[in-house]
Tab-separated table of C-alpha atoms in Angstrom:
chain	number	residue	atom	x	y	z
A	993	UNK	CA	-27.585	55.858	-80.612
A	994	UNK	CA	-27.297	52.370	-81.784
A	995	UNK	CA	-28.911	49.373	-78.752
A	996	UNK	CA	-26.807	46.727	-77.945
A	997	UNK	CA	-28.357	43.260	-78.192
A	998	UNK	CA	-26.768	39.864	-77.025
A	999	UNK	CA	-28.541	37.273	-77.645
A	1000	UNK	CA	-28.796	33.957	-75.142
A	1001	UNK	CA	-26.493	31.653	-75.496
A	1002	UNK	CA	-25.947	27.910	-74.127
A	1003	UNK	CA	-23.341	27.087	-72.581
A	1004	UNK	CA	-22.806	22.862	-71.542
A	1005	UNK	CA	-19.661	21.574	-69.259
A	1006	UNK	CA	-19.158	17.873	-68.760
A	1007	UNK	CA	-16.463	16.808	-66.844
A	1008	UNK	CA	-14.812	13.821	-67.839
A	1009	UNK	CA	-14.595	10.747	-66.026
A	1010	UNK	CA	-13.129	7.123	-67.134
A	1011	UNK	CA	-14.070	3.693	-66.586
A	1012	UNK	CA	-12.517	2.111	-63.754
A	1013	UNK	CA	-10.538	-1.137	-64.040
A	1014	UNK	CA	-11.200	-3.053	-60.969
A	1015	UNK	CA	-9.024	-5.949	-60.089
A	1016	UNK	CA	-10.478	-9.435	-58.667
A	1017	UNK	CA	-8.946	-12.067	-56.727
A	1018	UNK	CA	-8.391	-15.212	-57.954
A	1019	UNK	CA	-7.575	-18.164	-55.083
A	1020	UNK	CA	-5.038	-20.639	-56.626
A	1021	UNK	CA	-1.937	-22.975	-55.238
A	1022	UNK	CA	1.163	-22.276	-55.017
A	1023	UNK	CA	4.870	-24.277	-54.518
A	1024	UNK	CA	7.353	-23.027	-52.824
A	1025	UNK	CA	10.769	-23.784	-52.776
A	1026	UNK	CA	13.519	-22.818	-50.176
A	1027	UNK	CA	16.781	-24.375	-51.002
A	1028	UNK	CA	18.937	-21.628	-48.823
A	1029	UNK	CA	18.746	-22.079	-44.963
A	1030	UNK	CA	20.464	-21.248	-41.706
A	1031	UNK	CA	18.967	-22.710	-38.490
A	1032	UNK	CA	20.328	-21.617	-35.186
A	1033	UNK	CA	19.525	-24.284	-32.312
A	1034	UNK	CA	19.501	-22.324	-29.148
A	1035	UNK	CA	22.470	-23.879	-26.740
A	1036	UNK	CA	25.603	-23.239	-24.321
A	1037	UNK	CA	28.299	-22.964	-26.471
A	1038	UNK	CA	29.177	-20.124	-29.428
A	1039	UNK	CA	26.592	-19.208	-31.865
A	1040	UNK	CA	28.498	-20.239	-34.242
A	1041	UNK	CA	28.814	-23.589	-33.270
A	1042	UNK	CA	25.292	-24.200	-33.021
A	1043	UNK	CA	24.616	-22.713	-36.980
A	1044	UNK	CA	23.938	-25.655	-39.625
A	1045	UNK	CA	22.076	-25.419	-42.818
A	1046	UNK	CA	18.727	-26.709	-43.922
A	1047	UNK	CA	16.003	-26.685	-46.521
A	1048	UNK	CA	12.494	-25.941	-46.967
A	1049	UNK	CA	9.762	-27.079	-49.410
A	1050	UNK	CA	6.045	-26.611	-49.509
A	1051	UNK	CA	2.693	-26.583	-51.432
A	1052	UNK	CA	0.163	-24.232	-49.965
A	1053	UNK	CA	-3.455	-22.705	-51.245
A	1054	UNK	CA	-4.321	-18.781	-51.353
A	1055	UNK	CA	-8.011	-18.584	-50.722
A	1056	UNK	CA	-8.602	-14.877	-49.980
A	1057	UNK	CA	-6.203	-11.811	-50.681
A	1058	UNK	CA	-5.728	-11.949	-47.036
A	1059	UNK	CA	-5.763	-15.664	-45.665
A	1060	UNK	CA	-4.043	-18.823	-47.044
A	1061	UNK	CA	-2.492	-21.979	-45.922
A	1062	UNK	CA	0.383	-24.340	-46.683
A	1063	UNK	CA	1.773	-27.629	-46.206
A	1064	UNK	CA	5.646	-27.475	-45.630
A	1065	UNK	CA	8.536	-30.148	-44.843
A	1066	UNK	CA	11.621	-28.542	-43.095
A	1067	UNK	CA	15.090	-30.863	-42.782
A	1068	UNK	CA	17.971	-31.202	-42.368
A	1069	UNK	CA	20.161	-31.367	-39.437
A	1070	UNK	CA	20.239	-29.418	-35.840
A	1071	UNK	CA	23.261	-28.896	-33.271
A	1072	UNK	CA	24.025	-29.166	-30.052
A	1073	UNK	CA	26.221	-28.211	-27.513
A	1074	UNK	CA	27.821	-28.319	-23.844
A	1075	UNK	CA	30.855	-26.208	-22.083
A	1076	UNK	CA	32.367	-28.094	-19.103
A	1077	UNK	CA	35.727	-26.448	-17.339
A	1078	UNK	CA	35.966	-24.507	-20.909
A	1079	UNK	CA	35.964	-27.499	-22.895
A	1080	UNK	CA	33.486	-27.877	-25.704
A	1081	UNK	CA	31.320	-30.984	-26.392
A	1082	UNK	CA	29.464	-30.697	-29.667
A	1083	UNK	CA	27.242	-32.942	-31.638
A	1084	UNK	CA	24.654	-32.876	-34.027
A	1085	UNK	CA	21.904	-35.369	-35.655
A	1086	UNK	CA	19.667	-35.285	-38.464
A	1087	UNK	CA	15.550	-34.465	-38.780
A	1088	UNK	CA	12.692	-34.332	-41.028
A	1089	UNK	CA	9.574	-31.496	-39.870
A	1090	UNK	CA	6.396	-31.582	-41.877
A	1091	UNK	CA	3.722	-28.440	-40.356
A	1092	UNK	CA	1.136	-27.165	-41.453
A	1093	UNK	CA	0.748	-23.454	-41.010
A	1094	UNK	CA	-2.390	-20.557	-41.680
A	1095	UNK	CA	-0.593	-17.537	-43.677
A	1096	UNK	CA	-1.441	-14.104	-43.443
A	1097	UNK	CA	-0.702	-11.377	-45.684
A	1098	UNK	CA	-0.539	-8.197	-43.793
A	1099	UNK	CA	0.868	-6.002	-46.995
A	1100	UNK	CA	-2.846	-6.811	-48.252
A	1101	UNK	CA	-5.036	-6.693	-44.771
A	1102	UNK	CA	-3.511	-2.678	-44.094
A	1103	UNK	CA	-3.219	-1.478	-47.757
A	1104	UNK	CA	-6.227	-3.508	-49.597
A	1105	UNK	CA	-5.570	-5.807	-52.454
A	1106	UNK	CA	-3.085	-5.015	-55.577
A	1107	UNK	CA	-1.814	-7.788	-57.510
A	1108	UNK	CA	0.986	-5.135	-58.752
A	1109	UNK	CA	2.405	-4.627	-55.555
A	1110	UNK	CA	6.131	-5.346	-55.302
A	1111	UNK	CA	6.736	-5.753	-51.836
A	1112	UNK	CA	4.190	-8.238	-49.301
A	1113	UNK	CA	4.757	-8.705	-46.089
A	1114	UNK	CA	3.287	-11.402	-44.011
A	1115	UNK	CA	2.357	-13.600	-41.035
A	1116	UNK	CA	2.481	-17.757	-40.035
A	1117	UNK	CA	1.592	-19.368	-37.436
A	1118	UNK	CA	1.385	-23.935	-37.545
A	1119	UNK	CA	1.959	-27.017	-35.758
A	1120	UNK	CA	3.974	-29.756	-36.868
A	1121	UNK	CA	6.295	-33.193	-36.030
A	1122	UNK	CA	9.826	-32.880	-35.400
A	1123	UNK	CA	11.341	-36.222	-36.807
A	1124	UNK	CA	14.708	-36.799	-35.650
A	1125	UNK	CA	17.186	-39.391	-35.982
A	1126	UNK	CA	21.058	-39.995	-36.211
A	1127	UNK	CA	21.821	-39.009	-32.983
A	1128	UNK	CA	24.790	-41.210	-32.803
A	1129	UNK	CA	27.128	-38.469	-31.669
A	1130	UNK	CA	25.568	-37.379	-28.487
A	1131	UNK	CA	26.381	-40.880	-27.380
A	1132	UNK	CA	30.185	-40.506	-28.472
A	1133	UNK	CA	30.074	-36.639	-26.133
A	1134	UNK	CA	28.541	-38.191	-23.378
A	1135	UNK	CA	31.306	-41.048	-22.879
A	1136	UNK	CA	33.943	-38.127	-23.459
A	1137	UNK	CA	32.420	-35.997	-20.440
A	1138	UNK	CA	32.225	-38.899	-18.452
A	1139	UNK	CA	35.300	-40.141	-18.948
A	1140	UNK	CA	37.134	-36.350	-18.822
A	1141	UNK	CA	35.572	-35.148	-15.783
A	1142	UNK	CA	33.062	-38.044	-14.665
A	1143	UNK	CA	30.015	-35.901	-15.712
A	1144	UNK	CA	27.130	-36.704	-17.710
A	1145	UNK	CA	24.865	-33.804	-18.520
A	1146	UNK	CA	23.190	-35.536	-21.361
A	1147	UNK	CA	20.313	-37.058	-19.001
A	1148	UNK	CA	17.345	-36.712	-22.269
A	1149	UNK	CA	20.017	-38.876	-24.558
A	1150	UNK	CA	17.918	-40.601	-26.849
A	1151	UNK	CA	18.561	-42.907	-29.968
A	1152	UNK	CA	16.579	-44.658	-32.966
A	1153	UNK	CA	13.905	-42.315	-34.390
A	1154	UNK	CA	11.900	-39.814	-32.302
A	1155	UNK	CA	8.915	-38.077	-33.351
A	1156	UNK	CA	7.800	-34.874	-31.036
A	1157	UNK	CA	4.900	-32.267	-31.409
A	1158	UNK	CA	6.609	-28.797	-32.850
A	1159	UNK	CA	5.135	-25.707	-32.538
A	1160	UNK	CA	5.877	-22.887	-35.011
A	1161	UNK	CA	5.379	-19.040	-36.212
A	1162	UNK	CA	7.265	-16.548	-38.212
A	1163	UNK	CA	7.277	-13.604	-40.985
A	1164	UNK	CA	8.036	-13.617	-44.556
A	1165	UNK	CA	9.041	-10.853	-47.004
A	1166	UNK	CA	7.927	-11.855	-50.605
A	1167	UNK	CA	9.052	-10.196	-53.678
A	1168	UNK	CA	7.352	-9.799	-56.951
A	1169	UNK	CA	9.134	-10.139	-60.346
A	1170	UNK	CA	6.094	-11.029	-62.604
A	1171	UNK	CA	2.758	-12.156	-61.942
A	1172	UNK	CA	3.041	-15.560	-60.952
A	1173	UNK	CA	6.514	-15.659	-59.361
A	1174	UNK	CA	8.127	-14.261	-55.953
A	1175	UNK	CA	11.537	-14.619	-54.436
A	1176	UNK	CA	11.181	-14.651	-50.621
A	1177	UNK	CA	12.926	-14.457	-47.258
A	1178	UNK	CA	11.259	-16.086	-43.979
A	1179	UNK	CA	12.097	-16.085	-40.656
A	1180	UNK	CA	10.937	-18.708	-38.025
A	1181	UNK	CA	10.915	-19.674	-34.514
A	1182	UNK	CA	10.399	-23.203	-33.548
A	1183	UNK	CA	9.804	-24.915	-30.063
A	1184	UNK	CA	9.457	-28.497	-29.003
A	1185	UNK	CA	10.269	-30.740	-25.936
A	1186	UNK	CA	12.565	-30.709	-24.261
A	1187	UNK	CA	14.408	-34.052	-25.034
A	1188	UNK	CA	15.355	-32.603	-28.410
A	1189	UNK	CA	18.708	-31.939	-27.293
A	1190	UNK	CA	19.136	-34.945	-25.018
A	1191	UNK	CA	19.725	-31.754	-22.429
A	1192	UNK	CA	17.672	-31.645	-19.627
A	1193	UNK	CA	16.809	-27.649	-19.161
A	1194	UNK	CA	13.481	-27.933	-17.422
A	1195	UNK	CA	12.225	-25.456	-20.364
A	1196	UNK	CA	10.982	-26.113	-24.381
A	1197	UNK	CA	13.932	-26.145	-27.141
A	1198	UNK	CA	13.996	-23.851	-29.550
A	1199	UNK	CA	15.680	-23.239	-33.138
A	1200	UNK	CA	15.306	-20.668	-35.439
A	1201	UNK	CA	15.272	-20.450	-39.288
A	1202	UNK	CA	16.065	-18.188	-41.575
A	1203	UNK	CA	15.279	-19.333	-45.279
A	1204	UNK	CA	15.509	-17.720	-49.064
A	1205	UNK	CA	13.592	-19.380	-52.073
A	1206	UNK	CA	10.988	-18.529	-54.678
A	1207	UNK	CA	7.319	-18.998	-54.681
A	1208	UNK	CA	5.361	-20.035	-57.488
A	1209	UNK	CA	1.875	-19.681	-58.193
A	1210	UNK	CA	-0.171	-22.187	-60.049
A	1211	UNK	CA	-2.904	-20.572	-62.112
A	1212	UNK	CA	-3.704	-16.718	-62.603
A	1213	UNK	CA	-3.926	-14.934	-59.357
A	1214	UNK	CA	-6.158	-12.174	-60.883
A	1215	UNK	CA	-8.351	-10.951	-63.446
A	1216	UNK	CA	-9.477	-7.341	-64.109
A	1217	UNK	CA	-13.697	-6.471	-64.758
A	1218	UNK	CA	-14.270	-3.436	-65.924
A	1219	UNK	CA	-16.900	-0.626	-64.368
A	1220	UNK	CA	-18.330	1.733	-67.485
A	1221	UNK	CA	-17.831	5.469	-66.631
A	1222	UNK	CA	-21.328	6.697	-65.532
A	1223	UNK	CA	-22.865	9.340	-68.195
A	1224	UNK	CA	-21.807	12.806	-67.849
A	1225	UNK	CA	-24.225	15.443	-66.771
A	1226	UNK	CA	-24.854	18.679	-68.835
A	1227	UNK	CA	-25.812	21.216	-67.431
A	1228	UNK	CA	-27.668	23.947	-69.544
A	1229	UNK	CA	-28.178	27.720	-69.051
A	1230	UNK	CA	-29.876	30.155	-70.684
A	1231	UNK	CA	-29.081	34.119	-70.545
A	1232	UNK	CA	-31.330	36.876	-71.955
A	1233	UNK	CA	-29.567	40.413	-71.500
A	1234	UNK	CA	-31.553	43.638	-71.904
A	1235	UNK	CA	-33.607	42.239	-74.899
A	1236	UNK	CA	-35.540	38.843	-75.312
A	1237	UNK	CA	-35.139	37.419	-78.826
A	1238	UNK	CA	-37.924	34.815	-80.364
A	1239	UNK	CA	-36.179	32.220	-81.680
A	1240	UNK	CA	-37.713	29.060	-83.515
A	1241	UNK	CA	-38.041	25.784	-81.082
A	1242	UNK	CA	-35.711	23.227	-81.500
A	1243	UNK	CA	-37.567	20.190	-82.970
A	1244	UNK	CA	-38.362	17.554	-80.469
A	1245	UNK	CA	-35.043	15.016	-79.251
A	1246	UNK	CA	-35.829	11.685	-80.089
A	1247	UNK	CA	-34.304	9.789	-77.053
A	1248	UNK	CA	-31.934	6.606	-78.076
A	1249	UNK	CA	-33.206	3.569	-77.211
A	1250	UNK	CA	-31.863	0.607	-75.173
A	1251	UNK	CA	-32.463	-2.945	-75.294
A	1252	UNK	CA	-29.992	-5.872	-73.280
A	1253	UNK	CA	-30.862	-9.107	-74.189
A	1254	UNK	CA	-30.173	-12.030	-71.967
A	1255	UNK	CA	-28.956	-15.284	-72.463
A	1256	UNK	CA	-28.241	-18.339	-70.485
A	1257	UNK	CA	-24.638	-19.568	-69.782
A	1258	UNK	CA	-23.024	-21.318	-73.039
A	1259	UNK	CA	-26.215	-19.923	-74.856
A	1260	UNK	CA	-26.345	-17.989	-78.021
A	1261	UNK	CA	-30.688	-18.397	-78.790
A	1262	UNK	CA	-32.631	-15.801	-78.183
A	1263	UNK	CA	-35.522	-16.619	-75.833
A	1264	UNK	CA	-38.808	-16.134	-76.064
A	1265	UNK	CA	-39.001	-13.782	-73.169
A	1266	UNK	CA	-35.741	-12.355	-75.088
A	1267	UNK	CA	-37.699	-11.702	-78.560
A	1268	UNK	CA	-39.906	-8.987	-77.651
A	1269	UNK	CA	-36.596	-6.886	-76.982
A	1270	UNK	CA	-35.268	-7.217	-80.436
A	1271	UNK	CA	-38.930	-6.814	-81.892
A	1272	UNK	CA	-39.321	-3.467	-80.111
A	1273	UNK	CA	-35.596	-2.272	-81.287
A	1274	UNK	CA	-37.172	-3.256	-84.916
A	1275	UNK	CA	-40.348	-0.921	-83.913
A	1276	UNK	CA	-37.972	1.596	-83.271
A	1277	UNK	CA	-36.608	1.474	-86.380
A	1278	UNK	CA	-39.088	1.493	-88.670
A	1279	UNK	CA	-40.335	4.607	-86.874
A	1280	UNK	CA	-37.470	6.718	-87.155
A	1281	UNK	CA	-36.247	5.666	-90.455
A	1282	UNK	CA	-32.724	7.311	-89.950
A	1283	UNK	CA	-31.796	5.818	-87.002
A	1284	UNK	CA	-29.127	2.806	-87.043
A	1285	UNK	CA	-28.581	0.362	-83.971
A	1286	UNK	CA	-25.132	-0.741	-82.763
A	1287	UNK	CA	-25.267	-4.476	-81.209
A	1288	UNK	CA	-22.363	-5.482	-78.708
A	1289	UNK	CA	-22.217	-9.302	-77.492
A	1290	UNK	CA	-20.197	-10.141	-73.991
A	1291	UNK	CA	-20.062	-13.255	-71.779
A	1292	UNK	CA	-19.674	-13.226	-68.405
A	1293	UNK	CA	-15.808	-13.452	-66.803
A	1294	UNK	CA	-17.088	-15.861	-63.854
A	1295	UNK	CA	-16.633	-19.035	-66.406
A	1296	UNK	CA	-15.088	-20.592	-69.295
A	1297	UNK	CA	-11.945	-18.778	-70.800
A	1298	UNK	CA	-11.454	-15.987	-73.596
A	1299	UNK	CA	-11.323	-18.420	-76.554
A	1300	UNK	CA	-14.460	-19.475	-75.600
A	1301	UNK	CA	-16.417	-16.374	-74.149
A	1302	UNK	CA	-15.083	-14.357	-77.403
A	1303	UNK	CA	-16.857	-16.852	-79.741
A	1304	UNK	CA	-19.961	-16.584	-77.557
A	1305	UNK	CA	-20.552	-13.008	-77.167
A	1306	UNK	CA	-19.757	-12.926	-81.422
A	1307	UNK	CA	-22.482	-15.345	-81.475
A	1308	UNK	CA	-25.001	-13.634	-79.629
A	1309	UNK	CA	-24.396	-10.354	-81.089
A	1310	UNK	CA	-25.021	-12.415	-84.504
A	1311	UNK	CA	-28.285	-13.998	-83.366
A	1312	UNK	CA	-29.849	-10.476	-82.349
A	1313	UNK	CA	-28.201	-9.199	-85.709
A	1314	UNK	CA	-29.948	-12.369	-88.176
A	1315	UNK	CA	-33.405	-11.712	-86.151
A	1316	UNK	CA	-33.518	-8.298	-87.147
A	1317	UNK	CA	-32.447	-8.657	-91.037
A	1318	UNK	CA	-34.463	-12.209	-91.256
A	1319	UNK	CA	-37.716	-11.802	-89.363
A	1320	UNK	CA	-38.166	-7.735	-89.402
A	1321	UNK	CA	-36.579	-6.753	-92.572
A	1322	UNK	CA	-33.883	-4.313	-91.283
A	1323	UNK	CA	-31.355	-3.345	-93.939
A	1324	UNK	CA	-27.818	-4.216	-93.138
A	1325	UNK	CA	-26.782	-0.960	-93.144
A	1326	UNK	CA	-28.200	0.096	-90.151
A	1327	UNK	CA	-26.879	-2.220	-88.200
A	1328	UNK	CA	-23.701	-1.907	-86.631
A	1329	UNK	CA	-21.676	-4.812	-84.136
A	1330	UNK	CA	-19.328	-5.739	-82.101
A	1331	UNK	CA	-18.372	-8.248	-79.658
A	1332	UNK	CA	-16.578	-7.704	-76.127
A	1333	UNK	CA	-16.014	-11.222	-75.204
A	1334	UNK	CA	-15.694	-11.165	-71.668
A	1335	UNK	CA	-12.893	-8.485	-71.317
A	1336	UNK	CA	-15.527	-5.971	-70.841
A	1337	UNK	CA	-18.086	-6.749	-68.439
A	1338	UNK	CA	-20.899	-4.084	-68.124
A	1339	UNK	CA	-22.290	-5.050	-65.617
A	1340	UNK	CA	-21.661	-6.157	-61.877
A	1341	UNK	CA	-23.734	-8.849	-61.200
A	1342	UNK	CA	-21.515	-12.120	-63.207
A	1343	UNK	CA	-24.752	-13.117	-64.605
A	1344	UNK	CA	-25.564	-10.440	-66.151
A	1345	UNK	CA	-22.787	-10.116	-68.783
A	1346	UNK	CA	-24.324	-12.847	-71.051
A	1347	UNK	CA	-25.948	-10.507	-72.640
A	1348	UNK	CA	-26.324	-8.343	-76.054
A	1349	UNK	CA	-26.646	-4.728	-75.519
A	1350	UNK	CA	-28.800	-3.043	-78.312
A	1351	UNK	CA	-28.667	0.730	-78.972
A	1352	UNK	CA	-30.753	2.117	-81.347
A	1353	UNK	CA	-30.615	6.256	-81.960
């Protein structure tokens, strides 16, 4: 009767993971334009005949994903209107209202920040001057009422150029087609004395607005930074069935060994603090005479641009790689390099990433 032997085996899983592309906020201005508008002046006659159109233009600044502000001029004209024994008096006059308002972007303060969202939806709230002026035909309506049916219900008539405190607030619906440009809608209320009219109410006036327009931003909104995957873990184990077989021991793993050296912003020399990193990546070297070292360069994302952070992480990559060939005799063909720029950064802290990582194994 023959024995069956099965002899251990070793078995490793790893389960794969990627690195994660994370994706940072950049504050920058924007313009926006708003060349399609409907204002509706709140009144006693139809709503149609208190519609009239106006424009919008304004410059603001992003600071956070979530908060912002902007200057903005709204203008054009605003209507007016009075029924008396089912005859209409109607007139209108012209205005200029600068405001500044704080902007909130809801889309980003529920859902967290994506650049590659399509839709955002968001808050204003600001304070402003009404300018107005040409109100020539309010004058014309009054002497009509008063000589139709002796009343005058224009008591707040007013004339020249008038400048009031205006309080607004509204939502806006932006759309994204690329990365830098939005085509929006906006809706606003508005409220302000009283006199706007020249109709004494014994209440605020209001108008609303309804606008359409795009939104440009000036500068890149975002940049990426990339988090390495952390190193998977193996997991050995060992099974002996029914019979224990001596097997030779594996010769001792030589560990790989890991050396980042720093540099200071727009630097490529290595440091004297730095030097003792590439001499001990040398040491290892000459010990283990088949091992090879691969040298990446990187600069940090935080400043600069990629034309210039690609020829400094080159260059520091090259100063680690001349030290080792020049001052500790390493052949060339056991180095290895490579250069990131700052597309890659490996670390978290901006800082950091003015570095060259050394690997020898």
């Amino acid at each position: 009767m023959s024995c069956l032997l099965a002899l251990g085996f070793i078995s490793a899983s790893a389960q794969d993971q990627q690195p994660k592309t994370e994706y940072v906020f950049n504050p920058h201005w924007y313009l926006q334009i708003q060349p399609l508008g409907i204002q509706h002046t709140l009144g006693e006659v139809d709503f149609g005949d208190l519609n009239s159109y106006n424009v919008q233009a304004a410059i603001g600044r992003q600071f956070s994903p979530i908060l912002g502000a902007r200057l903005n001029v709204n203008a054009w004209q605003s209507k007016a209107g009075s029924k008396i024994n089912d005859t209409k008096y109607k007139w209108d006059w012209k205005y200029v209202a600068p405001a500044v308002d704080l902007t909130l972007n809801l889309s980003n303060a529920l859902g967290g920040y994506n650049p590659n969202r399509v839709f955002n939806l968001g808050l204003f709230l600001g304070v402003g001057a009404n300018i107005g002026f040409s109100n020539g035909k309010a004058a014309d309506q009054q002497a009509a009422m008063n000589q139709n049916v002796g009343v005058n219900s224009l008591e707040y008539i007013w004339d020249g150029t008038k400048v009031r405190f205006m309080g607004q607030g509204g939502i806006t619906a932006d759309f994204n087609v690329s990365k830098r440009v939005s085509i929006g809608l906006e809706v606003s209320a508005n409220t302000l004395s009283d006199r706007y009219n020249s109709k004494k109410a014994g209440n605020w006036d209001w108008y609303f607005n309804a606008l359409a327009g795009v939104k440009i931003a000036l500068g890149e909104t975002f940049s990426t930074r990339v988090i390495p995957a952390p190193e998977p873990e193996i997991r050995y184990v060992e099974k002996v069935v029914e019979k224990i077989v001596e097997v030779p021991a594996p010769a001792p793993k030589v560990e790989p060994l890991r050396r980042d050296v720093f540099f200071l912003i727009n630097k490529t020399n290595i440091r004297p603090e730095e030097q003792q990193k590439v001499k001990e990546i040398a040491d290892y070297l000459n010990e283990h005479v088949t091992a090879k070292v691969m040298v990446t360069g990187y600069a940090d994302a935080g400043t600069g641009n990629d034309k210039i952070n690609d020829r400094l992480a080159a260059g520091r990559a090259d100063a680690v790689v001349k030290m080792l060939i020049k001052e500790y005799g390493i052949a060339e063909s056991r180095i290895s390099y490579d250069s990131k720029g700052s597309r890659v950064q490996p670390f978290t802290d901006n800082d950091s990433n003015r570095v060259s990582i050394c690997i020898a194994e």
